[in-house]
Amino acid sequence: MSATVNNGEENGMETLRERKKARTRDALLHAALELFTTKGYEQTTVDEITEAVDVSQRTFFRYFASKEEAAFFVPRLTETHFVEAVRARPPHEAPLEALRRAVLESWDTINEAIQQVVPLDLHMRTYRVIESTPALLAAHLRRSQELEEELARIVAEREGLDVDTDPRPRLVVAVFGGVMRVVERMWIAGDDLSIEAMRELTADYLDGVGPALAGNWRTSHTK
Amino acid sequence: MSATVNNGEENGMETLRERKKARTRDALLHAALELFTTKGYEQTTVDEITEAVDVSQRTFFRYFASKEEAAFFVPRLTETHFVEAVRARPPHEAPLEALRRAVLESWDTINEAIQQVVPLDLHMRTYRVIESTPALLAAHLRRSQELEEELARIVAEREGLDVDTDPRPRLVVAVFGGVMRVVERMWIAGDDLSIEAMRELTADYLDGVGPALAGNWRTSHTK
DNA sequence: TTGTCAACTGTCAGCGGCTGACATTAGCCT
DNA sequence: AGGCTAATGTCAGCCGCTGACAGTTGACAA
């Protein structure tokens, strides 16, 4: 009844225990990402991470189910934002358009959320590690597929369809996902890592799908 | 000079050593797949595989770089066939059409090739294991992406383009890959595992992409 | 304040995938 | 037959990860 309950997650300070917990988790996360980005993911042992934070190895695995999970901690945050953005789209928009607007608009919110956990710069470098480390890339792609399944269901519901009867929801989402992966790849490979660059690439490529599928490439040149 | 050289791979019998080698590799492969499909991939230890064949654990890792590689041995074979089929397409076909015809036509050859290594039934069951085992699914998706990169280069060359300047090769291939993954998923989930079912699904879905992207779903119903 | 309870952490032992180094066996070739 | 080399076995060890148990420390009530 009194105001001392507070076992939720709203207040910024909470109890000492929870603050401590958050601090070790942050320390572990930072140490992990820093090591991943400097000496490489595979080359970094969990022991090294825990030594840097001065906790036991066992503690690491109580905060992160695996070494992998540490690498994907931030990306996990962004997913939620994107999915929410899709859900928030007005129902009258066509599926592909809803997806398109959702990505384009959600990035600002996402970056904001990221910075509250990890310096943006560190996150970018981590992303590069993910794309260049086979094991992490694989995990990333699998997660993408899970996300696509979720999106397909959302789209199906928007249109009042059954995902398992009508293939169209899964198809749009698959195409969308495919394009976004190309965007990611090119964006990471390029040198302009700004949001604007990303946004431009996204718009360009999504617009480019139609023409690219048409096949009369010899007659129309995109750029 | 004499006819006894034969250190290549043409003749069916070759030397005793090589026959033995092939036999152990086959034995390991079969034992592995059989165990994967019966008790699950994660639940199968490499020791169990080697015990079934009565070789040392070390020997397994000399034939397969990892437990994973054993699971993907057959799929690797099929990839080559598909890529070759794409390469063999006449240059006048539009990219997407070339890809489409390549898949549709290559399956027969592929299945033939598979049966020379593993009973087709075992392969099918293995495929189900791959799709339902997170670690394997992840690896499968990563390999798919690598394949897409290769295909993009082939397409680019066909059209006389530079992959890193013009995004269209990567885009078509990404879309194609996305659709094929949906096909795989639905095919495996269904109960008709025949080639014909697969072929029909592929044709249907590839045709469905255009309409699905359009977005006026309420007015046109596919099935 | 103090004592009790629960949460957090450390320690230890062990499994499974995987590797390098070295010894042993067995097919090949003269 | 005997030397050479490829194939295999053996052994020790790293690393990711887990269960079990014990110790410590914050939370909360009496």
XYZ file of C-alpha atoms (C1' of nucleotides) in Angstrom:
506
model
C 0.000 0.000 0.000
C 2.754 2.441 0.889
C 4.823 4.175 -1.808
C 7.770 1.874 -1.160
C 6.496 -0.991 -3.315
C 7.946 -0.022 -6.661
C 8.917 -3.476 -7.928
C 8.070 -2.570 -11.471
C 10.225 -0.788 -13.978
C 8.862 2.739 -14.276
C 10.972 4.866 -11.957
C 14.471 5.748 -13.073
C 16.200 4.846 -9.810
C 14.395 1.893 -8.264
C 16.022 -0.164 -5.588
C 19.738 -0.436 -4.998
C 19.780 -4.066 -5.999
C 18.247 -3.357 -9.367
C 20.583 -0.480 -9.988
C 23.526 -2.716 -9.239
C 22.155 -5.368 -11.535
C 21.657 -2.896 -14.342
C 25.175 -1.638 -13.825
C 26.815 -5.058 -14.127
C 24.722 -5.895 -17.147
C 25.737 -2.651 -18.787
C 29.350 -3.204 -17.859
C 29.273 -6.701 -19.322
C 27.552 -5.486 -22.455
C 29.990 -2.653 -22.999
C 33.014 -4.779 -22.309
C 31.728 -7.454 -24.649
C 30.972 -5.112 -27.529
C 34.211 -3.252 -27.049
C 36.171 -6.460 -27.207
C 34.153 -7.790 -30.132
C 34.797 -4.668 -32.146
C 38.480 -4.471 -31.332
C 39.763 -8.034 -31.398
C 36.877 -9.786 -33.095
C 33.964 -11.883 -31.890
C 35.502 -15.317 -32.187
C 38.770 -14.139 -30.749
C 37.041 -12.825 -27.657
C 36.493 -15.362 -24.886
C 33.810 -14.984 -22.274
C 36.521 -15.147 -19.673
C 38.098 -12.037 -21.100
C 34.798 -10.212 -20.898
C 34.208 -11.182 -17.309
C 37.766 -10.393 -16.339
C 37.342 -6.898 -17.742
C 34.298 -6.412 -15.521
C 35.708 -8.467 -12.687
C 32.884 -10.912 -12.237
C 32.804 -14.673 -12.562
C 32.156 -16.321 -15.894
C 29.011 -17.825 -14.466
C 27.609 -14.359 -13.899
C 27.932 -13.509 -17.565
C 25.741 -16.447 -18.486
C 23.166 -15.368 -15.979
C 22.750 -12.078 -17.800
C 23.169 -13.391 -21.329
C 22.064 -16.834 -22.409
C 25.037 -16.964 -24.730
C 27.947 -14.965 -26.010
C 25.843 -14.392 -29.096
C 23.041 -12.821 -27.140
C 25.353 -10.088 -25.940
C 26.174 -9.168 -29.520
C 22.490 -8.957 -30.408
C 21.314 -7.092 -27.355
C 20.940 -3.748 -29.115
C 19.557 -5.116 -32.408
C 16.830 -6.812 -30.359
C 15.742 -3.424 -29.108
C 15.408 -2.002 -32.580
C 13.234 -4.877 -33.777
C 10.524 -4.058 -31.313
C 10.468 -0.466 -32.438
C 10.102 -1.435 -36.052
C 7.339 -3.957 -35.443
C 5.455 -1.396 -33.404
C 5.828 1.105 -36.207
C 4.278 -1.376 -38.610
C 1.409 -2.057 -36.235
C 0.775 1.641 -35.945
C 0.273 2.128 -39.680
C -3.251 3.068 -40.754
C -5.126 0.069 -42.163
C -5.956 1.729 -45.456
C -2.328 1.644 -46.611
C -1.348 -1.162 -48.946
C 0.910 -3.738 -47.212
C 4.115 -2.824 -48.970
C 3.510 0.843 -48.438
C 2.840 0.312 -44.755
C 6.101 -1.593 -44.405
C 7.965 1.043 -46.321
C 6.698 3.947 -44.277
C 7.266 2.034 -41.074
C 10.982 1.546 -41.719
C 11.551 5.034 -42.956
C 9.881 6.623 -39.994
C 11.055 4.307 -37.230
C 14.754 4.956 -37.569
C 14.722 8.193 -35.631
C 12.995 6.595 -32.677
C 15.270 3.616 -32.915
C 18.502 5.565 -32.824
C 17.229 7.493 -29.889
C 16.515 4.266 -28.037
C 19.897 2.837 -28.879
C 21.818 5.764 -27.506
C 20.249 5.240 -24.121
C 22.045 1.940 -23.851
C 25.172 2.143 -25.949
C 27.077 4.863 -27.752
C 25.860 4.947 -31.321
C 29.350 4.597 -32.621
C 29.910 1.351 -30.739
C 26.647 0.032 -32.077
C 27.640 0.741 -35.658
C 30.929 -1.013 -35.229
C 29.125 -3.942 -33.644
C 26.886 -4.142 -36.650
C 29.887 -4.419 -38.882
C 31.178 -7.247 -36.722
C 27.852 -9.012 -37.048
C 27.882 -8.792 -40.825
C 31.443 -9.989 -41.089
C 31.320 -12.827 -38.573
C 29.798 -15.956 -40.121
C 28.273 -17.256 -36.914
C 26.711 -13.899 -36.104
C 25.525 -13.262 -39.625
C 23.780 -16.623 -39.587
C 22.043 -15.813 -36.328
C 21.070 -12.433 -37.676
C 19.478 -13.923 -40.772
C 17.565 -16.452 -38.748
C 16.214 -13.723 -36.556
C 15.244 -11.795 -39.680
C 13.208 -14.739 -40.817
C 11.429 -14.946 -37.486
C 10.680 -11.266 -37.780
C 9.305 -11.783 -41.267
C 6.966 -14.428 -39.952
C 5.679 -11.977 -37.372
C 5.268 -9.284 -40.002
C 3.428 -11.677 -42.299
C 0.908 -12.325 -39.570
C 0.458 -8.640 -38.951
C -0.079 -7.974 -42.643
C -2.488 -10.887 -42.913
C -4.501 -9.555 -40.032
C -4.593 -6.066 -41.503
C -6.056 -7.497 -44.691
C -8.268 -10.010 -42.956
C -6.522 -13.022 -44.462
C -5.246 -16.361 -43.238
C -1.447 -16.639 -43.461
C -1.551 -20.340 -44.114
C -4.029 -20.198 -46.970
C -3.087 -17.050 -48.795
C 0.611 -16.826 -49.643
C 0.537 -13.117 -50.388
C 1.323 -11.843 -46.889
C 4.419 -13.999 -46.664
C 5.392 -13.055 -50.188
C 5.297 -9.282 -49.718
C 7.138 -9.568 -46.467
C 9.739 -11.875 -48.002
C 10.323 -9.444 -50.839
C 10.480 -6.552 -48.433
C 12.904 -8.432 -46.209
C 15.050 -9.346 -49.162
C 15.328 -5.757 -50.258
C 16.080 -4.577 -46.741
C 18.914 -7.044 -46.482
C 20.412 -5.665 -49.661
C 20.026 -2.192 -48.206
C 21.780 -3.211 -44.998
C 24.585 -4.804 -46.916
C 25.208 -1.852 -49.190
C 24.829 0.666 -46.391
C 27.354 -1.100 -44.187
C 29.732 -1.490 -47.105
C 29.508 2.185 -48.028
C 31.155 5.003 -46.169
C 28.177 7.202 -45.358
C 26.717 5.634 -42.225
C 24.192 8.385 -41.599
C 20.495 7.786 -41.183
C 19.842 9.867 -44.235
C 21.998 7.660 -46.406
C 20.153 4.639 -45.100
C 16.805 6.256 -45.736
C 17.744 7.187 -49.249
C 19.010 3.714 -50.063
C 15.838 2.195 -48.711
C 13.559 4.408 -50.746
C 15.657 3.910 -53.859
C 15.805 0.164 -53.636
C 12.177 -0.310 -52.735
C 11.253 1.786 -55.734
C 13.694 -0.193 -57.807
C 12.095 -3.558 -57.210
C 9.327 -3.160 -59.738
C 11.612 -2.169 -62.596
C 14.175 -4.762 -61.587
C 11.610 -7.530 -61.821
C 10.348 -6.324 -65.186
C 13.487 -7.389 -66.936
C 13.743 -4.907 -69.769
C 16.924 -3.581 -68.224
C 18.511 -2.687 -71.495
C 15.939 0.003 -72.233
C 15.669 1.748 -68.861
C 18.642 2.677 -66.741
C 18.056 3.539 -63.085
C 20.921 5.847 -62.354
C 52.938 -42.850 -69.189
C 51.424 -46.229 -68.397
C 47.710 -46.729 -67.817
C 48.226 -47.215 -64.092
C 48.384 -43.537 -63.218
C 44.732 -42.843 -62.529
C 45.112 -40.433 -59.642
C 42.104 -38.406 -60.735
C 38.466 -39.118 -60.065
C 37.054 -40.529 -63.288
C 37.076 -44.296 -62.855
C 34.476 -45.862 -60.583
C 36.841 -48.143 -58.649
C 40.170 -46.386 -58.223
C 42.587 -47.544 -55.592
C 41.709 -49.484 -52.466
C 42.681 -46.612 -50.235
C 40.289 -44.251 -51.916
C 37.499 -46.776 -51.848
C 37.992 -47.260 -48.140
C 38.033 -43.535 -47.617
C 34.811 -43.090 -49.529
C 33.249 -45.901 -47.550
C 34.055 -44.409 -44.148
C 32.876 -41.004 -45.258
C 29.631 -42.507 -46.472
C 29.258 -44.504 -43.296
C 29.823 -41.412 -41.195
C 27.399 -39.401 -43.282
C 24.685 -42.004 -43.112
C 25.121 -42.618 -39.415
C 25.043 -38.871 -38.764
C 21.913 -38.206 -40.801
C 20.168 -41.255 -39.409
C 20.870 -40.110 -35.884
C 19.950 -36.490 -36.638
C 16.598 -37.531 -38.044
C 15.759 -39.953 -35.269
C 16.954 -38.330 -32.059
C 17.542 -34.787 -33.235
C 20.600 -32.792 -34.239
C 21.453 -31.218 -30.898
C 20.791 -34.457 -29.070
C 23.269 -36.307 -31.244
C 26.884 -36.159 -30.129
C 29.772 -36.662 -32.480
C 30.899 -39.500 -30.257
C 27.655 -41.329 -30.938
C 28.183 -40.956 -34.661
C 31.726 -42.267 -34.544
C 30.765 -45.116 -32.229
C 28.128 -46.206 -34.740
C 30.810 -46.364 -37.432
C 33.523 -47.513 -35.052
C 36.100 -44.849 -35.770
C 37.699 -42.300 -33.495
C 36.096 -38.916 -32.960
C 39.128 -37.315 -34.500
C 38.441 -39.118 -37.756
C 34.992 -37.567 -38.005
C 36.497 -34.112 -37.896
C 38.935 -35.033 -40.611
C 36.061 -35.772 -42.955
C 33.757 -33.009 -41.814
C 34.954 -29.670 -40.538
C 32.072 -29.608 -38.113
C 29.009 -31.528 -37.067
C 27.081 -28.958 -39.068
C 28.920 -29.766 -42.258
C 27.687 -33.331 -42.147
C 24.104 -32.112 -42.057
C 24.690 -29.897 -45.076
C 26.644 -32.337 -47.173
C 23.781 -33.150 -49.523
C 22.352 -29.627 -49.773
C 25.805 -28.480 -50.865
C 25.585 -30.823 -53.826
C 22.271 -29.415 -54.956
C 23.536 -25.846 -54.891
C 26.110 -26.540 -57.550
C 23.501 -28.042 -59.802
C 21.240 -25.050 -59.479
C 23.978 -22.521 -60.103
C 25.060 -24.434 -63.185
C 21.485 -24.458 -64.412
C 21.378 -20.685 -64.101
C 24.657 -20.324 -65.945
C 23.320 -22.484 -68.737
C 20.327 -20.244 -69.411
C 20.359 -18.437 -72.765
C 21.397 -14.795 -72.405
C 18.316 -13.385 -74.056
C 16.068 -14.393 -71.145
C 15.241 -11.704 -68.618
C 17.015 -12.289 -65.280
C 13.985 -13.316 -63.295
C 12.840 -15.636 -66.025
C 16.242 -17.253 -66.258
C 16.235 -17.883 -62.515
C 12.730 -19.241 -62.676
C 13.402 -21.680 -65.462
C 16.660 -22.738 -63.843
C 14.991 -23.854 -60.613
C 12.103 -25.528 -62.312
C 14.277 -27.527 -64.620
C 17.150 -28.347 -62.283
C 15.187 -30.355 -59.756
C 15.153 -33.526 -61.755
C 18.908 -33.512 -62.188
C 19.325 -32.627 -58.559
C 17.238 -35.459 -57.211
C 19.105 -37.849 -59.408
C 22.395 -36.639 -57.998
C 21.161 -36.883 -54.444
C 20.126 -40.488 -54.737
C 23.635 -41.466 -55.656
C 24.774 -40.463 -52.200
C 21.840 -40.834 -49.865
C 18.375 -42.351 -50.045
C 15.994 -39.613 -51.039
C 13.803 -40.290 -48.052
C 16.649 -39.715 -45.627
C 17.464 -36.475 -47.376
C 13.911 -35.221 -47.020
C 13.865 -35.999 -43.341
C 17.215 -34.271 -42.957
C 15.782 -31.206 -44.592
C 13.015 -31.138 -42.042
C 15.614 -31.343 -39.302
C 17.464 -28.407 -40.814
C 14.361 -26.245 -40.927
C 13.384 -27.092 -37.382
C 16.781 -26.818 -35.727
C 17.648 -23.180 -34.991
C 21.385 -23.600 -35.394
C 20.999 -25.416 -38.705
C 18.362 -23.076 -40.016
C 20.677 -20.168 -39.317
C 23.512 -21.808 -41.202
C 21.172 -22.615 -44.042
C 20.065 -19.015 -44.372
C 23.600 -17.744 -44.330
C 24.518 -20.120 -47.088
C 21.489 -18.939 -49.021
C 22.780 -15.411 -48.811
C 26.165 -16.461 -50.097
C 24.441 -18.194 -52.969
C 22.456 -15.065 -53.703
C 25.660 -13.110 -53.925
C 26.983 -15.571 -56.465
C 23.762 -15.422 -58.444
C 23.805 -11.645 -58.397
C 27.222 -11.683 -59.996
C 26.080 -14.114 -62.639
C 23.055 -11.992 -63.442
C 25.165 -8.869 -63.548
C 27.542 -10.470 -65.981
C 24.709 -11.672 -68.184
C 23.454 -8.124 -68.438
C 26.875 -6.563 -68.624
C 26.502 -4.610 -65.404
C 28.605 -3.919 -62.330
C 27.145 -5.474 -59.182
C 28.469 -2.730 -56.962
C 27.084 0.130 -58.997
C 23.758 -1.133 -60.204
C 21.591 -2.559 -57.408
C 19.227 -4.357 -59.758
C 21.067 -7.697 -59.960
C 21.117 -8.001 -56.190
C 17.520 -6.888 -55.985
C 16.090 -9.462 -58.389
C 18.089 -12.186 -56.779
C 17.028 -11.081 -53.300
C 13.398 -11.104 -54.327
C 13.815 -14.465 -55.995
C 15.564 -15.855 -52.929
C 12.877 -14.522 -50.648
C 10.173 -16.203 -52.661
C 12.093 -19.456 -52.810
C 12.430 -19.470 -49.061
C 8.688 -19.100 -48.710
C 8.286 -21.954 -51.163
C 10.651 -24.157 -49.166
C 8.862 -23.365 -45.962
C 5.400 -24.098 -47.268
C 6.518 -27.196 -49.125
C 8.180 -28.706 -46.077
C 5.166 -27.822 -43.943
C 2.743 -29.430 -46.383
C 2.212 -33.136 -46.815
C 2.917 -33.524 -50.518
C 6.689 -33.755 -50.722
C 6.792 -34.621 -54.412
C 8.813 -32.696 -56.957
C 5.626 -31.799 -58.758
C 4.172 -30.149 -55.680
C 7.365 -28.169 -55.277
C 7.337 -27.140 -58.907
C 3.744 -26.017 -58.724
C 4.334 -24.004 -55.571
C 7.329 -22.323 -57.138
C 5.502 -21.328 -60.292
C 2.493 -20.131 -58.310
C 4.437 -18.020 -55.902
C 6.744 -16.505 -58.470
C 3.702 -15.506 -60.468
C 2.123 -14.213 -57.294
C 4.835 -11.721 -56.499
C 3.697 -9.045 -58.895
C 0.103 -8.993 -57.717
C 1.189 -9.280 -54.086
C 3.335 -6.182 -54.409
C 0.572 -4.217 -56.122
C -1.475 -4.010 -52.979
C -5.009 -3.878 -54.289
C -5.668 -7.218 -52.636
C -9.279 -6.544 -51.900
C -10.210 -6.467 -55.580
C -8.273 -9.472 -56.917
C -8.164 -12.824 -55.153
C -5.468 -15.277 -56.192
C -7.111 -18.583 -55.406
C 18.590 -2.409 14.814
C 18.417 -6.732 14.001
C 17.180 -11.008 12.102
C 15.097 -13.510 8.345
C 14.369 -14.315 3.637
C 15.389 -13.974 -1.083
C 18.268 -12.460 -4.716
C 22.744 -12.279 -6.590
C 27.211 -14.114 -7.099
C 31.181 -17.303 -6.842
C 33.175 -21.893 -7.090
C 33.540 -26.297 -8.877
C 32.854 -30.113 -11.743
C 31.612 -31.674 -16.048
C 29.807 -32.175 -21.012
C 30.308 -31.469 -25.955
C 32.423 -29.377 -30.092
C 36.729 -28.773 -31.917
C 42.065 -28.614 -32.608
C 47.110 -29.498 -32.496
C 50.767 -32.724 -31.769
C 52.513 -37.067 -31.949
C 52.419 -42.022 -32.393
C 50.609 -46.027 -34.982
C 48.631 -48.554 -38.698
C 47.988 -49.770 -43.343
C 47.861 -49.153 -48.409
C 51.120 -47.928 -52.263
C 55.015 -48.372 -55.177
C 59.668 -49.855 -56.537
C 60.506 -57.039 -48.843
C 60.932 -52.524 -47.434
C 60.581 -47.572 -47.551
C 57.259 -43.789 -48.130
C 53.056 -41.594 -47.147
C 48.245 -41.256 -46.332
C 44.824 -42.482 -42.902
C 43.737 -43.301 -38.263
C 44.151 -43.427 -33.231
C 45.447 -41.300 -28.841
C 46.001 -37.671 -25.781
C 45.819 -33.206 -23.903
C 43.621 -29.015 -23.935
C 40.685 -24.700 -25.129
C 36.179 -22.696 -25.123
C 31.151 -22.240 -24.684
C 27.840 -23.522 -21.646
C 25.248 -25.804 -17.543
C 23.839 -27.777 -12.997
C 24.594 -27.909 -8.149
C 25.932 -26.022 -4.041
C 27.621 -22.543 -1.007
C 28.529 -17.807 0.377
C 27.352 -12.955 0.293
C 24.495 -8.977 0.274
C 20.452 -6.134 -0.241
C 15.236 -5.931 1.181
C 11.843 -5.812 4.502
C 9.439 -6.672 8.837
C 9.427 -7.090 13.649
